[in-house]
Coordinates of C-alpha atoms in Angstrom, one line a residue:
Chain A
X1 CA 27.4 -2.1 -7.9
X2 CA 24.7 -2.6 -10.9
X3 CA 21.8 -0.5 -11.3
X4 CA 18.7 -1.5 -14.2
X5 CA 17.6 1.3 -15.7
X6 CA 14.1 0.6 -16.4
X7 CA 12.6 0.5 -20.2
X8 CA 9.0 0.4 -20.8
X9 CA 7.6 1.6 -24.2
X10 CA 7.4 4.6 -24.0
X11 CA 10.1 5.6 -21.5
X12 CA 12.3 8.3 -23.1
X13 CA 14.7 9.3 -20.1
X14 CA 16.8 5.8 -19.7
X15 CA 19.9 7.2 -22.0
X16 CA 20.5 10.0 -19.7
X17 CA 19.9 8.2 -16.9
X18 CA 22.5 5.4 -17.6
X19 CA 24.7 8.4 -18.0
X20 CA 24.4 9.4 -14.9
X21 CA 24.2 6.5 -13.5
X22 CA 27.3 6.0 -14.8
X23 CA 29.0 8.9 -14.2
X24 CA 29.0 8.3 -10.2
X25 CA 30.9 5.2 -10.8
X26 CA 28.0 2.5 -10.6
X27 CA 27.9 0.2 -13.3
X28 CA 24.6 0.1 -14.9
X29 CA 22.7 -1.1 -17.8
X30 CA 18.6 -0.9 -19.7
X31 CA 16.4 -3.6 -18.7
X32 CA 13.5 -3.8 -20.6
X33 CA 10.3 -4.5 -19.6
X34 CA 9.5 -8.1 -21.0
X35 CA 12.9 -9.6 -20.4
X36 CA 12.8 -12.4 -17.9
X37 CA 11.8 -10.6 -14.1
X38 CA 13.8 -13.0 -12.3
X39 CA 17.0 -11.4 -13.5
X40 CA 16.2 -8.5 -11.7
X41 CA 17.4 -9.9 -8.4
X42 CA 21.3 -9.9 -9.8
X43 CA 20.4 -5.8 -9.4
X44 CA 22.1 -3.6 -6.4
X45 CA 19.6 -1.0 -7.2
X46 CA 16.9 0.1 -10.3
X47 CA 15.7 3.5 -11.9
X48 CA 12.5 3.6 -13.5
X49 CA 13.4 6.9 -15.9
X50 CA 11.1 9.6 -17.3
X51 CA 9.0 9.5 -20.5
X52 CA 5.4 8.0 -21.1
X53 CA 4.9 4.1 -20.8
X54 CA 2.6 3.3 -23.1
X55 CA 1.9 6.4 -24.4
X56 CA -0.1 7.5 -21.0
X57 CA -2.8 4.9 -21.9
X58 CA -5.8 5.0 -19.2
X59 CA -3.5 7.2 -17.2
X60 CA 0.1 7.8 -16.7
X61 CA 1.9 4.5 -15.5
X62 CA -1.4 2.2 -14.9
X63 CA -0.7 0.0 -17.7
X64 CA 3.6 -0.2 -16.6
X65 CA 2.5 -0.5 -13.1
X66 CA 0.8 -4.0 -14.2
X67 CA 3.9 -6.0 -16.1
X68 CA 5.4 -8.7 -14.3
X69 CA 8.7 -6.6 -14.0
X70 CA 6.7 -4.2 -11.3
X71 CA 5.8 -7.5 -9.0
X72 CA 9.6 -8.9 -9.2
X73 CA 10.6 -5.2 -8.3
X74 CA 8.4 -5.1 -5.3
X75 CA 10.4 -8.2 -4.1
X76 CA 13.5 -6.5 -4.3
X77 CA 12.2 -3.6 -2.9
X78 CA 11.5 -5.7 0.2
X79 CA 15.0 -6.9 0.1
X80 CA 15.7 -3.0 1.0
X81 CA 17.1 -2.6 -2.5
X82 CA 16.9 1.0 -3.4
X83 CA 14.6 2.2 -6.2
X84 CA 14.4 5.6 -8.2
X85 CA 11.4 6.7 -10.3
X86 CA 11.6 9.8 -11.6
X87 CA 8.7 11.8 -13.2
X88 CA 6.7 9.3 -15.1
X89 CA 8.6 6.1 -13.3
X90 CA 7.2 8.0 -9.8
X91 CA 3.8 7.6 -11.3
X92 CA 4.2 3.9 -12.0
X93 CA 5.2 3.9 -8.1
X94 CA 2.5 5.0 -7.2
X95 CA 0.4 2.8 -9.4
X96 CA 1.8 0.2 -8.6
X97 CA 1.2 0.3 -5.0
X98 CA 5.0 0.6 -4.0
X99 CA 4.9 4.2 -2.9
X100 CA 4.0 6.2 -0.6
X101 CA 3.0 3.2 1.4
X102 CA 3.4 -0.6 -0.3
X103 CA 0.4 -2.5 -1.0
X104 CA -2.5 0.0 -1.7
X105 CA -2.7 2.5 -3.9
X106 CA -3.2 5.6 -1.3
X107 CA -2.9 8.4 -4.0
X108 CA -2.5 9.6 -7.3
X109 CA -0.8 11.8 -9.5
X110 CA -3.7 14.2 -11.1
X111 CA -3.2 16.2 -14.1
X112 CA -1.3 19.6 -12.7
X113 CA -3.5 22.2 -11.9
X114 CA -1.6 25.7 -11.7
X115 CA -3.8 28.2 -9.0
X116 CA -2.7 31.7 -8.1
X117 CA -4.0 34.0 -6.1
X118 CA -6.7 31.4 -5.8
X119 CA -7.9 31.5 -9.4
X120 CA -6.7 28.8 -11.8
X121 CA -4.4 30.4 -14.3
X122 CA -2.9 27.0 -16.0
X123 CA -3.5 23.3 -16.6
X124 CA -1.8 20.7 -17.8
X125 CA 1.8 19.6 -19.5
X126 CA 4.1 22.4 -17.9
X127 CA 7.9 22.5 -18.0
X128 CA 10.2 24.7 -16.2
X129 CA 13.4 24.9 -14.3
X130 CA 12.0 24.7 -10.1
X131 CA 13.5 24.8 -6.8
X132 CA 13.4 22.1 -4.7
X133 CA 13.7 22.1 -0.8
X134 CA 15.1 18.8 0.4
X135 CA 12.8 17.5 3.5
X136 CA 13.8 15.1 5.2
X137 CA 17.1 14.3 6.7
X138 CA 20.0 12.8 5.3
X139 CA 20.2 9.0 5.0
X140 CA 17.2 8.9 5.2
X141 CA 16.1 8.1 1.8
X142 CA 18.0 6.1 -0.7
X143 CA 17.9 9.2 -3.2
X144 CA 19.1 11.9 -0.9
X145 CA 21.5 10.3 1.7
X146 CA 23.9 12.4 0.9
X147 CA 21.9 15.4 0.8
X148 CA 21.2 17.6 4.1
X149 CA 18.1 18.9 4.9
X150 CA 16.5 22.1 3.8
X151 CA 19.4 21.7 0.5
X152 CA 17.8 23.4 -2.4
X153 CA 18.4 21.9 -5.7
X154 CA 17.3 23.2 -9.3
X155 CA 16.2 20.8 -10.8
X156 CA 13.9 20.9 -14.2
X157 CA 10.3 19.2 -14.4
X158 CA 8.3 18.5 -17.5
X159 CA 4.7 16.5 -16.8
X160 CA 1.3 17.0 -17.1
X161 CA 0.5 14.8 -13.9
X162 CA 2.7 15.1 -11.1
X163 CA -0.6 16.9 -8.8
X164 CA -0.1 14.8 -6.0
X165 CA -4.0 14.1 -4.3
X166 CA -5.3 11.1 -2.1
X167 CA -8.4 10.7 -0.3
X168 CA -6.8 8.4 2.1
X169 CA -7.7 10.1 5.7
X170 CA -4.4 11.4 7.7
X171 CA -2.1 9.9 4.7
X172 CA -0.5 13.7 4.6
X173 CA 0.1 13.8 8.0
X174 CA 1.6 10.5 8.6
X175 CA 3.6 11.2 5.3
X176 CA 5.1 14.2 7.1
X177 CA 5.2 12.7 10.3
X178 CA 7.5 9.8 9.5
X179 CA 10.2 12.0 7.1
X180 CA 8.2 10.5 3.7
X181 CA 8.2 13.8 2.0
X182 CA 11.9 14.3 0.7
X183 CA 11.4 17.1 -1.7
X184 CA 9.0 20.6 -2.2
X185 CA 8.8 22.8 -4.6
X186 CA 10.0 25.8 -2.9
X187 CA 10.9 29.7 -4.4
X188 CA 15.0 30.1 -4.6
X189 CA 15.3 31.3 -1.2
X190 CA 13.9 27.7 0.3
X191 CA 10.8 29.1 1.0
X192 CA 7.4 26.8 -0.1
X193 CA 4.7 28.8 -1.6
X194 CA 1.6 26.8 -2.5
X195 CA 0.1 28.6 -5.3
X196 CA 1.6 28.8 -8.9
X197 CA 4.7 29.4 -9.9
X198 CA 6.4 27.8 -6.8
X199 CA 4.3 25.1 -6.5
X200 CA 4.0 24.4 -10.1
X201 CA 1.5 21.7 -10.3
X202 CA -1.0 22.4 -7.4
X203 CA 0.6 19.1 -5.6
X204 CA -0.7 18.7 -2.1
X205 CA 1.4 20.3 0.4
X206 CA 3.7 21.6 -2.7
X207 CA 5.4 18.1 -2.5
X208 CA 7.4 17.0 -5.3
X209 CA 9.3 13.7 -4.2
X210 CA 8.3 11.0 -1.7
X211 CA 10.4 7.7 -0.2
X212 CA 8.5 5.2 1.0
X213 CA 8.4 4.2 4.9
X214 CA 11.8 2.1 5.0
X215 CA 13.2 4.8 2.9
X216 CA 14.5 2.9 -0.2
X217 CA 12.0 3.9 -2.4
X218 CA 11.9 7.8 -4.1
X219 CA 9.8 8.9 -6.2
X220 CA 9.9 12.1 -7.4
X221 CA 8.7 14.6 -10.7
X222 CA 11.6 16.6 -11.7
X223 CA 14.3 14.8 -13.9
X224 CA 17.9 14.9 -11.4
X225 CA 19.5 13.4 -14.5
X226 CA 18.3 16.4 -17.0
X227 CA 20.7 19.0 -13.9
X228 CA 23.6 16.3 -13.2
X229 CA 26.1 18.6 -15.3
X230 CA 26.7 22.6 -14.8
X231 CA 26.0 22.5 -18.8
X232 CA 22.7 21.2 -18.1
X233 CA 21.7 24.3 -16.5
X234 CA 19.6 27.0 -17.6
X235 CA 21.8 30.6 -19.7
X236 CA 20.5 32.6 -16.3
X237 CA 22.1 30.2 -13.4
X238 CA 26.1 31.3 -13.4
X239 CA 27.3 28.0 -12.7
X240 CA 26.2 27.4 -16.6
X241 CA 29.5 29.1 -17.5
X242 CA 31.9 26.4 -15.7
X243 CA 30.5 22.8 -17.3
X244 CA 33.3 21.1 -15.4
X245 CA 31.5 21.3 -12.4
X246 CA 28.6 18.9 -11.3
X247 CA 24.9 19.6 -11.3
X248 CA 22.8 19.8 -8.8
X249 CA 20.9 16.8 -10.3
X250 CA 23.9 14.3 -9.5
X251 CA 23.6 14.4 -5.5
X252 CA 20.6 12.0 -6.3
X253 CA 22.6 9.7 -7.9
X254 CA 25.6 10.3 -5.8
X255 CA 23.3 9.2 -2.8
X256 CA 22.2 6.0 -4.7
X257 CA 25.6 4.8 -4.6
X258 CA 26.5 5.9 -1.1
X259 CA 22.8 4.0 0.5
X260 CA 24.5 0.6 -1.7
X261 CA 27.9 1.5 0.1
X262 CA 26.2 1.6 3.5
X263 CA 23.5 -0.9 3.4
X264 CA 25.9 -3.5 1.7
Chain B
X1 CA -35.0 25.2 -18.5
X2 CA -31.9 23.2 -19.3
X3 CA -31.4 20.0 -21.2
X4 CA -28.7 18.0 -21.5
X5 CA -27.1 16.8 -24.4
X6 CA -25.0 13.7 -24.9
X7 CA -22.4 13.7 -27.5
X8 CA -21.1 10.3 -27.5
X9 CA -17.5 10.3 -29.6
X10 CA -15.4 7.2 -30.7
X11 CA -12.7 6.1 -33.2
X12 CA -13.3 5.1 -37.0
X13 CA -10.0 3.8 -36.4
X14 CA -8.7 1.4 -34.9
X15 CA -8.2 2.9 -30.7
X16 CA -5.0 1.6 -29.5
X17 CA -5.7 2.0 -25.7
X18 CA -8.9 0.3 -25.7
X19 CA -6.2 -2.5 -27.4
X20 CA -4.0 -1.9 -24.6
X21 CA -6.4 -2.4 -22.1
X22 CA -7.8 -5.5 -23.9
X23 CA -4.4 -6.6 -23.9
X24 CA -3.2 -5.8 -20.1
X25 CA -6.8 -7.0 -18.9
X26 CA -6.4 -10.6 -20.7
X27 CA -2.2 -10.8 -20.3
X28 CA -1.9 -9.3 -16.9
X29 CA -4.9 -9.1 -14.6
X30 CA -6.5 -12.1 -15.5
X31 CA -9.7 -11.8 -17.4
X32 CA -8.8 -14.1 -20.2
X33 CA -11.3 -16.7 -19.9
X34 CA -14.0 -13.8 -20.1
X35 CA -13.5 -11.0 -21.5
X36 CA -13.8 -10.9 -25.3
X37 CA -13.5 -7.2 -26.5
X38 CA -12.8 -3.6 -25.1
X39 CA -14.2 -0.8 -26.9
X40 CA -13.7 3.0 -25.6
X41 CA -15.8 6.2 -26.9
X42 CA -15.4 9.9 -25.3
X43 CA -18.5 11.5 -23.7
X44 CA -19.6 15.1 -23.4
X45 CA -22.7 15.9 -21.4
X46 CA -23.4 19.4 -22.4
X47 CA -26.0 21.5 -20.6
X48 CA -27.9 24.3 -22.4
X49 CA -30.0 27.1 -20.8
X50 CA -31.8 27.5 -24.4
X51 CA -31.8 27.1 -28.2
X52 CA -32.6 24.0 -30.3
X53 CA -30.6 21.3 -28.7
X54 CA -30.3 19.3 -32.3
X55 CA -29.0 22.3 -34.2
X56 CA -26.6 23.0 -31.0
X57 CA -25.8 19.1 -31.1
X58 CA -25.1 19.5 -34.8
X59 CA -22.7 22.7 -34.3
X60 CA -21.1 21.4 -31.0
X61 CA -20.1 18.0 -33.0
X62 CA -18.2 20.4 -35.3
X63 CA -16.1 21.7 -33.0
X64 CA -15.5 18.4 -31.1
X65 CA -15.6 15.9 -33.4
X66 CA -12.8 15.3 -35.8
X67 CA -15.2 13.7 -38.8
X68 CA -12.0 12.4 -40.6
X69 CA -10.9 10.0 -37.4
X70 CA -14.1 10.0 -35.1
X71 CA -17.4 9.1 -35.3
X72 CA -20.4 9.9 -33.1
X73 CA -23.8 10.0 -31.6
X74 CA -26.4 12.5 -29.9
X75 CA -28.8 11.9 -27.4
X76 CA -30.5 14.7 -26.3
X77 CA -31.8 14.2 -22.1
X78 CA -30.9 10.8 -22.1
X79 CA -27.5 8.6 -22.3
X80 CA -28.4 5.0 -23.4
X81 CA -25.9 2.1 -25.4
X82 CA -26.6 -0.9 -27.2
X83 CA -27.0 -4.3 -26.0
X84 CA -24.4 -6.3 -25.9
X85 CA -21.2 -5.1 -23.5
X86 CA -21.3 -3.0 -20.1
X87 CA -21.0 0.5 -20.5
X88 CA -18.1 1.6 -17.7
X89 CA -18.2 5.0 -17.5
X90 CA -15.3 6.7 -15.9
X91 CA -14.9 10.7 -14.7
X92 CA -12.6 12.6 -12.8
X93 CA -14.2 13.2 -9.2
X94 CA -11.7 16.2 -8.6
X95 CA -11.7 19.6 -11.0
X96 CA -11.7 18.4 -14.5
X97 CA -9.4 21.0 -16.4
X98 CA -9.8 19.3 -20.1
X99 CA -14.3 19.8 -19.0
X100 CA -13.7 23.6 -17.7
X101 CA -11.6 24.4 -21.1
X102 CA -14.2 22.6 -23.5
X103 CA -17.2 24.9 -21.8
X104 CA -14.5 28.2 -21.7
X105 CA -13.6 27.3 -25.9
X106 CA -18.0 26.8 -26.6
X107 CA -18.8 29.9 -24.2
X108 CA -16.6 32.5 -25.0
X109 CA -14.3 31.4 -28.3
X110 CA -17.2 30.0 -30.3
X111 CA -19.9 32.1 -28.7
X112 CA -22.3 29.8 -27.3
X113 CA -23.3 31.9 -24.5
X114 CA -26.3 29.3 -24.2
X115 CA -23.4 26.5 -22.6
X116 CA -24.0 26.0 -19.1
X117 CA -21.5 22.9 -18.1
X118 CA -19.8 20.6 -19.8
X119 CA -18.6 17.2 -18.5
X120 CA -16.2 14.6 -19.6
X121 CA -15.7 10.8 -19.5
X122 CA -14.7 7.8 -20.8
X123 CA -17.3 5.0 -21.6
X124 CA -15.0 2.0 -21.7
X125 CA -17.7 -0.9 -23.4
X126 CA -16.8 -4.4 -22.0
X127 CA -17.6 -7.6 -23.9
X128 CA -17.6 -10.7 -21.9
X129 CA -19.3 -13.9 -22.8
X130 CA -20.8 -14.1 -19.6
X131 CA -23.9 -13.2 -19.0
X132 CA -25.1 -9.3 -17.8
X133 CA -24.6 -10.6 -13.2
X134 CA -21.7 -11.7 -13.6
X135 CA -20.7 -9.7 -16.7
X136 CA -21.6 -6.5 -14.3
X137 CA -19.9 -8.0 -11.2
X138 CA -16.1 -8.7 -13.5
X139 CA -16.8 -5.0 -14.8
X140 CA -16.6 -3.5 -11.3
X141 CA -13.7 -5.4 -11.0
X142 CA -12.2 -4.1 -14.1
X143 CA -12.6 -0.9 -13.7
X144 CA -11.1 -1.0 -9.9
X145 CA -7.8 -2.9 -10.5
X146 CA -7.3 -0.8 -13.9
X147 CA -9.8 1.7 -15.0
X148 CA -9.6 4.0 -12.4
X149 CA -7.4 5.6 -9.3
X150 CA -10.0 6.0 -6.2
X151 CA -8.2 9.0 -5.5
X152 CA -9.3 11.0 -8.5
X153 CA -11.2 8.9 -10.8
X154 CA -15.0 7.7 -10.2
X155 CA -16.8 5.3 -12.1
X156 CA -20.6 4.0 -12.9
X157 CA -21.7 1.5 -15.0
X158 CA -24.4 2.7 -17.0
X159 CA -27.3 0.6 -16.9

């Protein structure tokens, strides 16, 4: 089972990525941008990490979304391979066209806009530990088959575009419709709270991670691989204090493995 | 009454994403066989309810201009470029935080109670060796497959 942990200049998440990748038992390895696409298809499964592909030039992931690696991974992706972007690899998703619906871009990830009590009391690059409510069922997503619905996970974020907008008519609906949104940001009792500090970038109906319609495709802001160890987590969460146990983040990566298992 | 004024903004040094976009317009999309240049300069359209819009241009080029980097340009009720490439200029169509900070910072930091709105964009300045047509026609085309995202970005090329 070999995943390719995606490299673009820029990208500043792969080495805890692999890690994790890793430490579920798949094998894994970087694959840089301008090696030769084809070798993508001797991939079980890819991760497009966090960071900022070319430096966030036009806007964060356009210029990633265009390399030739993005149109081989779109053929694998219609293999049914499963794909993780996470933070700034969910923006070249979305870019790209892959998610939340392949071929168009339907939406985009605006710079976070922080309201409460419906004034605007932030913008911009934020980072925080959030809670996320899983949405959709088990297996149905590639990146949280394992994962029940209405889990909560803690999970950290750090971007200063994951405001999820689209002008596409009745995208929202059909997103929640067909089990597309996998993750909100929610408080730590589960519940979703749309102005700031639940919802901490003004998203669109607080969601933070999306699959695509067959479900092998999530994207999503916060960084699973920055909670996949109890060490990871912040002094205040008690599970700090015993490291030997796993994160919350690792259920993502734990339900990578498990979709390859099953759709093998 | 109000009058505008245009402080157009752009690197002394060389801009590496206008070189990117050069770069991923000619590699990737395409545009090789026409396209010879892409240039890039900031825009601020900054209305005033009163004072002496030169002086205000002088002292709001202070504040937004970094003189050792950045060069620019005022035009006072009027936003015109040279001849020579299409002006694509591209703004955000939903709130624009970094526009709402910039009139916050001149209203009630720097005291220019006189600032009524500011707006940002991005003039991207296309070179082709075609001629303006079809020079205009590949620049919508640019700016839909890489300058913009529908969703929250508008653009107009500035005539």
């Amino acid at each position: 089972m070999k995943i390719a942990v995606m490299q673009f200049p820029g990208t500043n998440c792969e080495f805890e990525t692999l890690v994790a990748v890793k430490a579920v038992g798949m094998d894994g390895e970087y694959f840089r941008w301008n090696r030769p696409a084809g070798e993508l298809s001797g991939f079980d499964g890819f991760v497009i990490p966090g960071g900022f592909s070319y430096q966030d030039r036009v806007r964060a992931g356009a210029i990633a979304s265009k390399e030739p690696v993005m149109s081989a991974l779109k053929e694998e992706a219609a293999k049914g391979k499963p794909i993780i972007g996470i933070c700034n690899g969910f923006q070249i998703l979305v870019e790209s066209g892959l998610l939340p619906v392949s071929g168009n871009v339907d939406m985009a990830l605006a710079q976070n806009v922080m309201v409460s009590k419906g004034k605007i009391v932030r913008r911009g690059y934020y980072c925080d530990w959030v809670n996320l409510r899983h949405e959709a069922p088990s297996r149905r997503c590639s990146g949280s088959f394992i994962i029940e619905r209405a889990a909560l996970l803690k999970i950290p974020i750090a971007h200063g575009e994951g405001n999820l907008v689209t002008t596409t008519p009745g995208l929202i609906k059909k997103l929640n419709e067909e089990g597309q949104v996998v993750f909100r940001y929610c408080d730590k009792h589960g519940r979703v709270i749309s102005e700031f500090p639940v919802n901490v970038n003004g998203s669109t109906e607080s969601i933070a991670g999306l699959s695509n319609p067959e479900g092998n495709i999530l994207g999503m802001m916060p960084h699973p691989e920055r909670a996949f160890f109890a060490w990871q987590l912040p002094s205040f969460d008690p599970r700090k204090q015993r490291p030997d146990e796993p994160g919350p983040g690792r259920r993502v990566f734990e339900s990578m493995k498990r979709y390859i298992e099953v759709n093998a | 009454m109000s009058q505008k004024i245009n402080l157009r903004v752009w690197l002394k040094i060389p801009d590496a994403e206008a070189a990117t976009v050069k770069n991923t317009l000619v590699r990737r999309l395409g545009f090789g066989n026409v396209l010879t240049d892409v240039k890039k300069e900031r825009l601020f359209s900054i209305e005033v309810d009163s004072g002496d819009p030169e002086e205000l241009a002088k002292s709001f080029a202070k504040e937004l201009v970094n003189e050792n980097k950045e060069s620019h340009k005022v035009l006072i009720d009027q936003l015109s470029f040279e001849e020579g490439y299409v002006p694509v200029k591209v703004a955000l169509h939903i709130e624009d935080g970094e526009a709402i900070s910039t009139r916050e910072r001149l209203r009630n930091r720097l005291g220019f109670k006189n600032v009524v709105d500011v707006k940002k964009a991005t003039v991207w300045k296309l070179y082709f060796n075609t001629l303006r047509p079809e020079a205009e026609q590949k620049s919508r085309e640019i700016a839909e497959k890489l300058l913009i995202n529908p969703h929250k970005d508008s653009y107009e090329i500035v005539s």
